[in-house]
């Protein structure tokens, strides 16, 4: 038994930190906030050049066939350094959905392009009802044509292809939809977090290619979202660690009543609690990464505990980071609100603690029954 | 990263299972006793049972798996130790009354003891022939342990000790104790301490039981009146008692944090049992979404704690001392189990008020756990002290401003 990352991953982490420290700064995030359809194109290019997009994709589909442990390490650093690129939507979302549900032909057709950056992918699941189960979806595919409206769609303004959840003739199904075709109209959706742009996408009689078996959408989504959730949990973990580090540094730098504020227990103990939550979340995320890599039977449980831990830790750390900064923490100019908003976005997009606790309860009950 | 046993570990686990099967009875699915924390005051028969089990383990080479072979241990790995613990928890075994000896005194003697001292104390400790207690806390020295005032004065080849210790778990059945005293009141508080091993049958030692909130009585007051301790029972140098105490405390956090044997699967099974029998709003509790989500959340947090223990041990296996990381476990464990027990009682509705073995749910085990938990949050460094440790040693935050560190001990203001 070994419950830590190996040397390979530690080296990859160092390399990722080195690159992101310079290139994925809060300063650049601030600059991007006011622009409409933008993401950090320079950083995206560097990620492509470094082969990060295909880390966990098998070589036969154009990836480098490393492990999900490696991808998890990169995910955490992307979260830590507040990257604003379509990495999450395209790699953790679309690639995982295609890997889970796609036919061999579809994998060969799409994955190499997603991995080399020729295509940007995303997931288009939610609609006005705010959920993506059968009852919450009204988008429909008839005779291969999709009609409906999806929101929010992550990086929906720049994406080239979306995995769409819609009703087919046999029930909820997944579809691959080319977003460059006519009949697709997109607009910026106003969101709290403005560095990772979200979109409303309207589909009017557009071509939709079935992904996986028809009517199997719910179980396919369940399987692929579990995988996405583990990877996003690492991003959240990174964000939580960043919030903690930022608050800790400020507690050392800032004086009040003739002392560093970090010497007051009200602050010190809160930072200790942040640290504890982050470390607990980290342990569950490790379980997630390991399940993705080596223990498929554990993925559903591991995804839920990763997600529950990461949502909780990031929420606490981001909120208290604002608090520990005092007045400056409430300003647009300072950085803590960026993490706070990213935290809320990531919580909303895959479901909060309650959703995942309900899922976990079901997984555990069926495990017990077996 | 590999959460599974390596082939060598799997073989070890199998060997452990085979031995346990042959020597102990497996816990039934309805047996909630593993959650029980405090028993009635230990009587001689109980102690004899505990000792017999420890001796059995020692004879088969399972006692002190990580201790070096030359002091009677197995010379095994931390992971093997975890494996043994995981497997042993599945069987009905007597209470572990050896934690202070094996988890704290033993490691301290290994670091600070002379070869003669190791030979004198470790083998009988390991075999469970002799049980150990910890004489640290005093009425005016708990969190602020270095404020202790039990006085040790050199007299020829002996020391004469006078003072009072308190909260001493197991003093009534232990033969040996680890004892911190003040040998110099004129030095600053951390400098004037000296650490001893004391024979609890020495003349002048009086042990009086203290009744706990659980109704039981597992800890005591211990009075020292002109107790003679031979100098050969001193650990490390005169005046170096604080550094020796820190070794003990570090190991204490580790054993309280990691060694409780209450796991996520066990908590899940026990909570489910209550949720099946209890009703909320006229439906079985397990159909209530709030109940379900709470159970899932508790499982997730328990899992995180277990995995954090494992992660810490993986790091330790690669070299390194038990560090401040064990504070994370200690500070998480108490409050989490308190929430869990409180929730299990809430599910029971009015019957949550019951107490004792005849209670309607789980033989009253939740109530017992609930009352026992404050001990975890207080003993071995309170939650607040652990947060200070995390804040200052892990996060590098500035220390509290203090007025007691540099002045002679006898000039420090007291309440
Ligand atoms: C069940 C049990 C078994 C025990 N067994 C033993 C034993 O075998 N041997 C032994 O030597 N001791 C034992 N103890 C004693 C235990 O170590 C002490 O109770 C503990 O260290 C706290 O000390 P105290 O009781 O003096 O509380 P205090 O130190 O007076 O603390 C009172 C409150 O003040 C808080 N506080 C104190 N200092 C600070 C600070 N700097 N910052 C913030 N808050 C602070 C504490 O967290 C606590 O909430 C046991 C205790 C219990 C409950």
CSV table of C-alpha atoms in Angstrom, one decimal, chain A residues 1-6 69 244 248 251-252 259-260 262-263 265 268-269 271-273 275-276 279-280 282-284 286-287 290 301 305 308-309 354 357-358 360-362 364-365 367-368, chain B residues 1-6 9 83 265 268-269 272 286 292-293 296-297 299-300 303-305 307-308 310-311 314-315 328 331-332 384 387-388 390-392 394-401:
chain,number,residue,atom,x,y,z
A,1,UNK,CA,0.0,0.0,0.0
A,2,UNK,CA,1.2,3.5,-0.8
A,3,UNK,CA,-1.2,6.4,-0.4
A,4,UNK,CA,1.0,9.1,-2.0
A,5,UNK,CA,1.8,10.2,-5.5
A,6,UNK,CA,4.9,8.7,-7.0
A,69,UNK,CA,-2.8,10.2,-11.4
A,244,UNK,CA,-5.6,28.9,2.3
A,248,UNK,CA,-2.1,32.6,5.6
A,251,UNK,CA,-2.3,36.8,8.2
A,252,UNK,CA,1.5,37.1,8.5
A,259,UNK,CA,0.5,42.4,16.3
A,260,UNK,CA,0.4,40.3,13.2
A,262,UNK,CA,-2.1,35.6,12.4
A,263,UNK,CA,-1.1,35.7,16.1
A,265,UNK,CA,-6.3,32.7,17.7
A,268,UNK,CA,-5.0,31.2,13.6
A,269,UNK,CA,-7.6,28.6,14.5
A,271,UNK,CA,-6.6,28.9,9.3
A,272,UNK,CA,-6.0,25.6,11.0
A,273,UNK,CA,-9.6,24.6,10.3
A,275,UNK,CA,-5.9,23.5,6.5
A,276,UNK,CA,-7.7,20.5,8.1
A,279,UNK,CA,-6.1,17.9,3.9
A,280,UNK,CA,-9.3,15.8,4.4
A,282,UNK,CA,-7.1,15.9,-0.5
A,283,UNK,CA,-7.3,12.4,1.0
A,284,UNK,CA,-10.6,11.7,-0.6
A,286,UNK,CA,-6.5,10.8,-3.8
A,287,UNK,CA,-9.0,8.0,-3.5
A,290,UNK,CA,-6.6,6.0,-7.6
A,301,UNK,CA,-18.0,6.0,-4.4
A,305,UNK,CA,-16.4,11.4,-1.5
A,308,UNK,CA,-18.2,16.2,-1.2
A,309,UNK,CA,-14.8,16.9,0.4
A,354,UNK,CA,-26.5,17.6,-1.2
A,357,UNK,CA,-24.4,13.0,-0.6
A,358,UNK,CA,-27.7,11.5,-2.0
A,360,UNK,CA,-23.2,8.4,-2.2
A,361,UNK,CA,-26.0,7.1,0.0
A,362,UNK,CA,-27.3,5.1,-2.9
A,364,UNK,CA,-23.3,2.8,-0.2
A,365,UNK,CA,-26.7,1.2,0.2
A,367,UNK,CA,-22.7,-1.9,-1.7
A,368,UNK,CA,-24.1,-3.0,1.7
B,1,UNK,CA,0.0,5.3,-5.4
B,2,UNK,CA,-1.5,2.0,-4.8
B,3,UNK,CA,-4.4,1.5,-2.3
B,4,UNK,CA,-4.1,-2.3,-2.6
B,5,UNK,CA,-1.8,-4.6,-0.7
B,6,UNK,CA,1.4,-5.4,-2.4
B,9,UNK,CA,1.5,-7.2,2.3
B,83,UNK,CA,-2.8,-4.2,8.4
B,265,UNK,CA,-17.6,1.1,7.4
B,268,UNK,CA,-22.0,3.4,8.3
B,269,UNK,CA,-23.3,0.0,9.3
B,272,UNK,CA,-27.9,2.4,8.9
B,286,UNK,CA,-33.5,5.9,6.0
B,292,UNK,CA,-29.6,9.9,4.1
B,293,UNK,CA,-27.4,12.9,3.3
B,296,UNK,CA,-23.4,9.9,3.5
B,297,UNK,CA,-21.6,13.0,4.8
B,299,UNK,CA,-19.2,8.3,5.9
B,300,UNK,CA,-17.3,10.7,3.6
B,303,UNK,CA,-13.3,8.0,5.0
B,304,UNK,CA,-11.2,11.1,4.6
B,305,UNK,CA,-9.9,10.6,8.1
B,307,UNK,CA,-7.2,7.9,4.3
B,308,UNK,CA,-5.4,10.8,5.9
B,310,UNK,CA,-2.9,6.2,5.8
B,311,UNK,CA,-1.4,9.0,3.8
B,314,UNK,CA,2.9,6.4,3.9
B,315,UNK,CA,4.9,9.6,4.4
B,328,UNK,CA,-5.1,17.0,11.9
B,331,UNK,CA,-8.6,17.6,15.9
B,332,UNK,CA,-11.0,16.0,13.3
B,384,UNK,CA,-7.6,24.3,20.8
B,387,UNK,CA,-5.1,24.2,16.3
B,388,UNK,CA,-2.3,26.2,17.8
B,390,UNK,CA,-1.2,23.4,13.2
B,391,UNK,CA,-1.2,27.2,13.0
B,392,UNK,CA,2.3,27.7,14.3
B,394,UNK,CA,2.5,23.7,10.0
B,395,UNK,CA,1.3,27.0,8.7
B,396,UNK,CA,4.2,29.0,10.2
B,397,UNK,CA,2.0,31.6,11.9
B,398,UNK,CA,3.4,33.8,14.6
B,399,UNK,CA,3.3,32.4,18.1
B,400,UNK,CA,1.2,33.7,20.9
B,401,UNK,CA,2.8,36.6,22.8
